[in-house]
CSV table of C-alpha atoms in Angstrom, one decimal:
chain,number,residue,atom,x,y,z
A,661,MET,CA,-70.7,70.6,-145.4
A,662,GLY,CA,-69.1,68.2,-143.7
A,663,ARG,CA,-65.0,68.5,-142.6
A,664,ARG,CA,-62.3,67.7,-145.8
A,665,LYS,CA,-60.6,63.6,-145.0
A,666,LYS,CA,-56.7,65.1,-144.4
A,667,GLY,CA,-54.8,63.3,-147.5
A,668,GLN,CA,-55.5,61.6,-150.0
A,669,PRO,CA,-58.2,58.2,-151.0
A,670,VAL,CA,-55.5,55.8,-150.9
A,671,HIS,CA,-57.2,52.0,-151.4
A,672,GLY,CA,-54.7,48.7,-150.6
A,673,TRP,CA,-52.6,46.8,-148.6
A,674,VAL,CA,-48.9,47.4,-148.3
A,675,CYS,CA,-46.7,44.3,-147.1
A,676,LEU,CA,-44.5,45.7,-144.9
A,677,ASP,CA,-40.5,43.3,-144.7
A,678,LYS,CA,-41.0,45.6,-140.4
A,679,PRO,CA,-37.4,46.0,-139.5
A,680,TYR,CA,-36.0,45.7,-136.3
A,681,GLU,CA,-36.0,47.6,-134.0
A,682,MET,CA,-40.1,49.9,-134.9
A,683,GLY,CA,-42.5,49.8,-133.2
A,684,SER,CA,-46.0,48.7,-135.0
A,685,THR,CA,-47.8,51.8,-134.3
A,686,GLU,CA,-44.8,53.9,-135.6
A,687,ALA,CA,-45.1,51.1,-139.5
A,688,VAL,CA,-48.2,52.7,-140.1
A,689,THR,CA,-47.6,56.1,-138.6
A,690,ARG,CA,-44.4,55.7,-141.9
A,691,ILE,CA,-46.8,54.9,-143.5
A,692,ARG,CA,-49.4,56.7,-144.3
A,693,ARG,CA,-47.7,59.6,-143.8
A,694,LEU,CA,-44.9,58.5,-147.4
A,695,PHE,CA,-49.3,57.9,-149.1
A,696,ASP,CA,-50.5,60.7,-147.7
A,697,ALA,CA,-53.7,58.2,-147.7
A,698,GLN,CA,-56.3,59.4,-145.7
A,699,LYS,CA,-57.0,56.4,-143.0
A,700,ALA,CA,-54.6,53.0,-142.0
A,701,GLY,CA,-54.7,50.3,-139.9
A,702,HIS,CA,-52.5,47.4,-139.2
A,703,ALA,CA,-53.9,43.2,-139.3
A,704,GLY,CA,-51.5,42.4,-136.0
A,705,THR,CA,-49.1,43.6,-134.2
A,706,LEU,CA,-45.2,43.1,-134.3
A,707,ASP,CA,-43.0,43.2,-131.2
A,708,PRO,CA,-40.2,46.3,-131.8
A,709,LEU,CA,-37.6,43.0,-131.4
A,710,ALA,CA,-38.4,41.5,-133.7
A,711,SER,CA,-39.1,41.6,-137.9
A,712,GLY,CA,-41.3,40.7,-140.8
A,713,ILE,CA,-44.1,40.4,-142.1
A,714,LEU,CA,-46.8,43.3,-141.1
A,715,PRO,CA,-49.5,44.2,-143.0
A,716,ILE,CA,-50.5,47.3,-143.2
A,717,ALA,CA,-54.1,48.5,-144.8
A,718,LEU,CA,-54.8,52.2,-146.8
A,719,GLY,CA,-58.1,53.2,-147.2
A,720,GLU,CA,-60.8,50.3,-147.9
A,721,ALA,CA,-58.6,48.0,-147.1
A,722,THR,CA,-59.5,49.2,-143.6
A,723,LYS,CA,-62.6,47.7,-143.9
A,724,THR,CA,-61.3,43.7,-144.8
A,725,VAL,CA,-58.2,43.9,-141.7
A,726,PRO,CA,-60.7,41.7,-139.8
A,727,PHE,CA,-61.3,39.1,-141.5
A,728,MET,CA,-57.1,38.5,-141.1
A,729,MET,CA,-57.1,38.2,-138.3
A,730,GLU,CA,-57.9,34.5,-137.7
A,731,ALA,CA,-55.2,34.1,-140.3
A,732,ARG,CA,-52.6,32.1,-140.0
A,733,LYS,CA,-48.9,33.2,-139.4
A,734,VAL,CA,-44.9,31.3,-140.3
A,735,TYR,CA,-42.4,32.2,-137.7
A,736,ARG,CA,-38.9,31.8,-137.2
A,737,PHE,CA,-37.2,32.7,-133.5
A,738,THR,CA,-34.2,32.0,-132.4
A,739,ILE,CA,-33.8,30.2,-129.0
A,740,ASN,CA,-30.3,31.5,-126.3
A,741,TRP,CA,-29.7,28.5,-124.9
A,742,GLY,CA,-28.0,29.5,-121.1
A,743,VAL,CA,-29.6,33.0,-119.7
A,744,SER,CA,-33.5,33.6,-119.2
A,745,THR,CA,-34.4,37.3,-118.5
A,746,ASP,CA,-37.9,38.6,-117.4
A,747,SER,CA,-38.7,39.1,-120.5
A,748,ILE,CA,-38.6,36.2,-122.4
A,749,ASP,CA,-36.2,38.3,-124.9
A,750,ARG,CA,-32.5,39.8,-124.7
A,751,GLU,CA,-33.6,43.2,-124.2
A,752,GLY,CA,-34.9,41.9,-120.0
A,753,GLU,CA,-33.7,41.0,-116.7
A,754,ILE,CA,-31.4,37.4,-116.1
A,755,ILE,CA,-33.7,36.2,-114.1
A,756,GLY,CA,-31.8,32.8,-114.4
A,757,ARG,CA,-28.7,31.2,-115.6
A,758,SER,CA,-28.5,27.0,-116.6
A,759,ASP,CA,-25.1,25.0,-117.7
A,760,VAL,CA,-28.0,23.2,-120.0
A,761,ARG,CA,-26.7,23.2,-123.3
A,762,PRO,CA,-30.2,20.4,-125.7
A,763,THR,CA,-29.5,20.1,-128.2
A,764,PRO,CA,-31.2,19.7,-131.4
A,765,GLU,CA,-32.6,16.5,-131.0
A,766,GLN,CA,-33.7,16.9,-127.9
A,767,VAL,CA,-35.2,19.7,-129.2
A,768,LYS,CA,-37.1,17.9,-131.8
A,769,ALA,CA,-38.7,15.0,-129.8
A,770,ALA,CA,-39.9,17.5,-126.7
A,771,LEU,CA,-42.0,19.9,-129.6
A,772,PRO,CA,-44.6,17.3,-130.4
A,773,ALA,CA,-45.6,18.7,-127.3
A,774,PHE,CA,-46.6,21.5,-128.4
A,775,VAL,CA,-48.5,21.4,-131.5
A,776,GLY,CA,-51.8,21.2,-132.1
A,777,GLU,CA,-54.6,23.1,-129.4
A,778,ILE,CA,-52.5,23.3,-126.0
A,779,GLN,CA,-53.0,26.1,-123.0
A,780,GLN,CA,-50.0,28.7,-123.4
A,781,VAL,CA,-49.7,31.1,-120.1
A,782,PRO,CA,-49.3,34.6,-122.3
A,783,PRO,CA,-45.9,36.4,-121.0
A,784,ALA,CA,-46.1,39.4,-117.8
A,785,PHE,CA,-44.5,41.4,-120.3
A,786,SER,CA,-46.9,41.7,-123.6
A,787,ALA,CA,-50.0,43.8,-123.6
A,788,ILE,CA,-53.0,42.5,-123.2
A,789,LYS,CA,-55.0,44.3,-119.9
A,790,VAL,CA,-55.2,43.3,-116.6
A,791,ASP,CA,-57.8,45.4,-114.1
A,792,GLY,CA,-57.3,48.5,-117.5
A,793,GLN,CA,-54.0,48.2,-117.4
A,794,ARG,CA,-51.5,46.7,-119.9
A,795,ALA,CA,-49.9,44.1,-118.9
A,796,TYR,CA,-46.3,44.6,-120.4
A,797,ASP,CA,-46.1,48.5,-117.6
A,798,LEU,CA,-47.2,47.0,-114.5
A,799,ALA,CA,-44.3,44.5,-115.0
A,800,ARG,CA,-42.2,47.7,-115.9
A,801,GLU,CA,-42.9,49.2,-112.5
A,802,GLY,CA,-41.9,45.6,-111.0
A,803,LEU,CA,-45.7,44.4,-109.9
A,804,GLU,CA,-46.2,40.7,-110.0
A,805,VAL,CA,-48.7,39.9,-113.3
A,806,GLU,CA,-50.4,37.1,-113.7
A,807,LEU,CA,-51.6,35.8,-116.4
A,808,LYS,CA,-54.5,32.9,-117.3
A,809,ALA,CA,-53.2,30.5,-119.6
A,810,ARG,CA,-55.6,30.2,-122.6
A,811,ALA,CA,-56.2,28.0,-125.3
A,812,VAL,CA,-53.9,28.6,-128.9
A,813,THR,CA,-53.3,26.8,-131.9
A,814,ILE,CA,-49.6,25.7,-133.2
A,815,HIS,CA,-50.1,24.0,-136.8
A,816,SER,CA,-46.9,23.0,-137.2
A,817,ALA,CA,-43.1,22.9,-135.1
A,818,GLU,CA,-39.6,22.5,-137.0
A,819,VAL,CA,-35.8,22.9,-135.5
A,820,THR,CA,-34.5,24.5,-138.9
A,821,ASP,CA,-30.9,25.7,-136.9
A,822,ALA,CA,-28.9,25.2,-134.7
A,823,SER,CA,-25.2,27.0,-135.5
A,824,ASP,CA,-24.1,26.3,-132.4
A,825,ALA,CA,-24.2,24.6,-129.2
A,826,ASP,CA,-25.6,27.7,-127.3
A,827,HIS,CA,-28.2,28.5,-130.0
A,828,VAL,CA,-31.6,26.5,-131.2
A,829,GLU,CA,-33.8,27.5,-134.1
A,830,ILE,CA,-37.0,27.0,-134.7
A,831,ARG,CA,-39.8,27.9,-137.2
A,832,ILE,CA,-43.7,27.4,-136.8
A,833,LEU,CA,-47.4,28.0,-138.0
A,834,THR,CA,-49.9,29.3,-135.6
A,835,GLY,CA,-53.7,30.4,-135.7
A,836,LYS,CA,-54.2,33.7,-133.6
A,837,GLY,CA,-53.0,34.6,-130.1
A,838,VAL,CA,-50.0,32.0,-130.0
A,839,TYR,CA,-46.8,34.3,-128.2
A,840,VAL,CA,-43.2,32.5,-129.4
A,841,ARG,CA,-42.3,34.3,-126.2
A,842,SER,CA,-44.1,31.6,-123.8
A,843,LEU,CA,-43.2,29.0,-126.2
A,844,ALA,CA,-39.5,29.0,-125.8
A,845,ARG,CA,-40.5,29.6,-122.1
A,846,ASP,CA,-41.6,26.6,-121.7
A,847,LEU,CA,-39.7,24.9,-124.2
A,848,ALA,CA,-37.2,26.1,-121.9
A,849,ALA,CA,-38.6,23.9,-118.8
A,850,ALA,CA,-39.4,20.7,-120.3
A,851,LEU,CA,-36.1,20.7,-121.1
A,852,GLY,CA,-34.6,21.4,-117.7
A,853,ALA,CA,-32.5,24.6,-119.6
A,854,GLU,CA,-33.1,28.5,-118.7
A,855,GLY,CA,-33.5,29.9,-122.4
A,856,HIS,CA,-35.0,33.5,-124.3
A,857,VAL,CA,-35.6,34.6,-127.7
A,858,SER,CA,-33.2,36.2,-128.5
A,859,ALA,CA,-34.4,37.1,-132.5
A,860,LEU,CA,-38.3,36.4,-133.9
A,861,ARG,CA,-38.7,37.3,-137.2
A,862,ARG,CA,-42.5,36.8,-138.3
A,863,GLU,CA,-41.6,34.6,-142.6
A,864,GLN,CA,-45.6,34.8,-143.5
A,865,VAL,CA,-49.6,36.3,-142.7
A,866,GLY,CA,-52.5,34.9,-144.2
A,867,PRO,CA,-51.6,35.5,-148.0
A,868,PHE,CA,-48.7,38.0,-147.0
A,869,SER,CA,-45.4,36.8,-147.2
A,870,VAL,CA,-41.5,38.0,-147.9
A,871,GLU,CA,-42.4,36.7,-151.7
A,872,ASN,CA,-45.1,39.8,-152.1
A,873,ALA,CA,-42.9,42.0,-149.3
A,874,VAL,CA,-41.7,45.7,-149.9
A,875,THR,CA,-39.5,46.9,-146.9
A,876,LEU,CA,-39.6,50.8,-145.9
A,877,ASP,CA,-36.9,52.0,-148.0
A,878,SER,CA,-38.0,50.3,-151.0
A,879,LEU,CA,-41.4,51.6,-151.2
A,880,GLU,CA,-39.0,55.6,-150.0
A,881,GLU,CA,-37.5,54.5,-153.1
A,882,MET,CA,-40.8,54.5,-155.0
A,883,VAL,CA,-42.7,57.5,-153.5
A,884,HIS,CA,-39.5,58.9,-154.3
A,885,ARG,CA,-39.8,58.0,-158.6
A,886,GLY,CA,-44.2,58.5,-158.0
A,887,ALA,CA,-44.9,55.3,-158.4
A,888,ALA,CA,-45.9,54.1,-155.4
A,889,SER,CA,-49.0,52.5,-156.5
A,890,GLU,CA,-46.3,49.7,-156.7
A,891,GLY,CA,-45.8,48.8,-153.2
A,892,LEU,CA,-50.0,48.4,-152.7
A,893,LEU,CA,-51.7,44.9,-153.5
A,894,PRO,CA,-56.0,44.8,-154.0
A,895,VAL,CA,-58.3,45.4,-150.8
A,896,ALA,CA,-59.3,42.5,-151.8
A,897,THR,CA,-55.5,40.4,-151.2
A,898,ALA,CA,-57.0,40.1,-146.9
A,899,LEU,CA,-60.2,37.7,-148.3
A,900,ASP,CA,-58.3,35.4,-150.7
A,901,ASP,CA,-59.5,32.6,-148.9
A,902,ILE,CA,-63.3,33.9,-149.5
A,903,PRO,CA,-65.9,32.8,-151.8
A,904,GLU,CA,-65.7,35.2,-154.9
A,905,LEU,CA,-69.2,36.2,-156.6
A,906,ALA,CA,-69.1,38.1,-160.1
A,907,VAL,CA,-71.9,40.7,-160.6
A,908,THR,CA,-73.7,43.6,-163.1
A,909,ASP,CA,-73.3,46.6,-162.5
A,910,GLN,CA,-77.0,47.1,-161.5
A,911,ASP,CA,-76.9,44.5,-159.0
A,912,ALA,CA,-73.4,46.1,-157.9
A,913,PHE,CA,-75.5,49.3,-157.3
A,914,SER,CA,-78.0,47.8,-154.7
A,915,LEU,CA,-75.2,46.4,-152.8
A,916,ARG,CA,-73.8,50.0,-152.4
A,917,GLN,CA,-76.6,51.7,-151.6
A,918,GLY,CA,-77.2,48.3,-148.5
A,919,ARG,CA,-80.1,46.4,-151.1
A,920,SER,CA,-79.5,42.7,-151.0
A,921,ILE,CA,-79.8,41.7,-154.4
A,922,VAL,CA,-81.3,38.1,-155.8
A,923,LEU,CA,-79.2,34.9,-156.3
A,924,LEU,CA,-79.6,32.8,-159.3
A,925,PRO,CA,-80.5,29.4,-158.2
A,926,GLY,CA,-76.5,28.1,-159.7
A,927,GLN,CA,-74.9,31.2,-158.7
A,928,VAL,CA,-76.4,29.9,-154.7
A,929,GLU,CA,-75.3,25.9,-155.7
A,930,THR,CA,-71.8,27.1,-156.4
A,931,LEU,CA,-71.6,29.5,-153.5
A,932,LYS,CA,-72.4,26.5,-150.7
A,933,GLY,CA,-70.1,24.0,-152.2
A,934,GLN,CA,-67.2,27.2,-152.1
A,935,LEU,CA,-68.2,28.4,-148.4
A,936,ARG,CA,-66.3,27.0,-145.3
A,937,GLY,CA,-67.1,26.1,-141.9
A,938,ASP,CA,-70.5,27.8,-140.2
A,939,THR,CA,-69.2,31.1,-142.2
A,940,ARG,CA,-71.9,33.1,-145.0
A,941,THR,CA,-69.8,35.3,-146.0
A,942,VAL,CA,-69.2,36.0,-150.2
A,943,SER,CA,-66.8,38.7,-151.4
A,944,VAL,CA,-68.6,40.6,-154.3
A,945,PHE,CA,-67.4,41.3,-157.8
A,946,SER,CA,-67.8,43.8,-160.7
A,947,GLY,CA,-65.2,43.3,-163.1
A,948,GLN,CA,-62.7,44.0,-161.5
A,949,THR,CA,-63.4,46.1,-158.4
A,950,LEU,CA,-64.6,45.3,-155.0
A,951,VAL,CA,-68.8,45.7,-154.3
A,952,ALA,CA,-68.9,44.6,-151.3
A,953,LEU,CA,-69.1,42.2,-148.6
A,954,GLY,CA,-71.5,40.2,-148.0
A,955,GLN,CA,-73.8,36.9,-145.9
A,956,LEU,CA,-75.6,34.3,-148.2
A,957,ARG,CA,-78.5,33.7,-146.7
A,958,ALA,CA,-82.8,32.4,-149.0
A,959,GLY,CA,-80.7,33.2,-151.6
A,960,ARG,CA,-79.7,36.4,-151.5
A,961,ILE,CA,-77.0,38.4,-150.5
A,962,GLU,CA,-77.1,40.7,-147.9
A,963,PRO,CA,-74.4,43.7,-147.4
A,964,ASP,CA,-72.3,43.8,-144.4
A,965,ARG,CA,-69.5,46.8,-145.5
A,966,VAL,CA,-69.7,47.4,-149.4
A,967,PHE,CA,-66.4,49.6,-150.8
A,968,ASN,CA,-66.1,52.6,-152.4
A,969,LEU,CA,-63.4,52.0,-154.6
A,970,PRO,CA,-63.0,54.0,-158.3
C-alpha cells in the first residue's frame, strides 16, 4: 500500500497580500499549514523587502502554476535619490552618494527609453545561479558577480507620485523576468544620479490583484471560524486567458483516463477563433469542474494535465 499523504486534499489558489519582511517560501509554508494542505507552491517569487501579490497554489492548483510564468505583473515602487547601495535596496551597503535630485519631469522624460523590449542586467543580489551558486550568496561573500544582460519587456511606466525631492514613485506593467531594482539602477544612471529602491509593492500577477487578495490575518480569522474556503479562489483562476470547452460526463471520464476526445466541427472552429499565437492549449470543463488541460490537434483534444477535483 502507498503511504498516505499528510494533510488535507485542499485545491485552489490563495491570492496572498504578502507583508514586508516575509520570504516567499515562508509565506507558502504558512498558507499550507493554515489550510493543512497536502501540496503547495507559488507563482513568482517576491523578495522579503517587497509586499503585495503572491499567488499560492494548493493541491491540484499546483498543476496550473506553469501558466502563470508568462503572466504580466504590475509593480509600484519608490526610488530614494542621493544614495546607491550594492543591493539597490534599503538594506544594502552604501556604494555611492550624490546631490543630484532628478525632478518628476526629468524622470517622466527618461522613462520611455525603458519601455518595450529592453536589455537588462539582473542585480548581483539576485537568485540567478552562477556556476551552480546563487548570485546573492557570492555577492554577500564580497565576490564580484558578472551577470549577462537579457531581453525583458516593460509594457508601460509612469510616475505616480513624488512626495519630496528625495523620492519618486513609479508604476510599471511588465512581462516576465523584469527586475525592479535593475530598472531603478539604470534609470538613476541615465539621469546622472544615485538612487535605490526604498519601497516595492506588487499589485498584480495576471488575474491575481489587490482586488481579490487576502492577508494572513484575515486568513487566520477565516480558519479560526471554520470558513477557510472563503479565502480560496478556483483552480481555474490561473487559466483565465485560455479558451474553455464544455464536455459531457463521458468525455470527461475519457480525458481523466488520459484518452483523447473527438470534437464536433463547430467546436473546433470556435476554439480556433479563441486561440492566441501558436498555443493550442484548451481548458476542459464538465459543468463548473475543471477536468483537464489539453492540446487541440486534428479535431481532437489530447490531455496534457488532468485534474482530480470533487
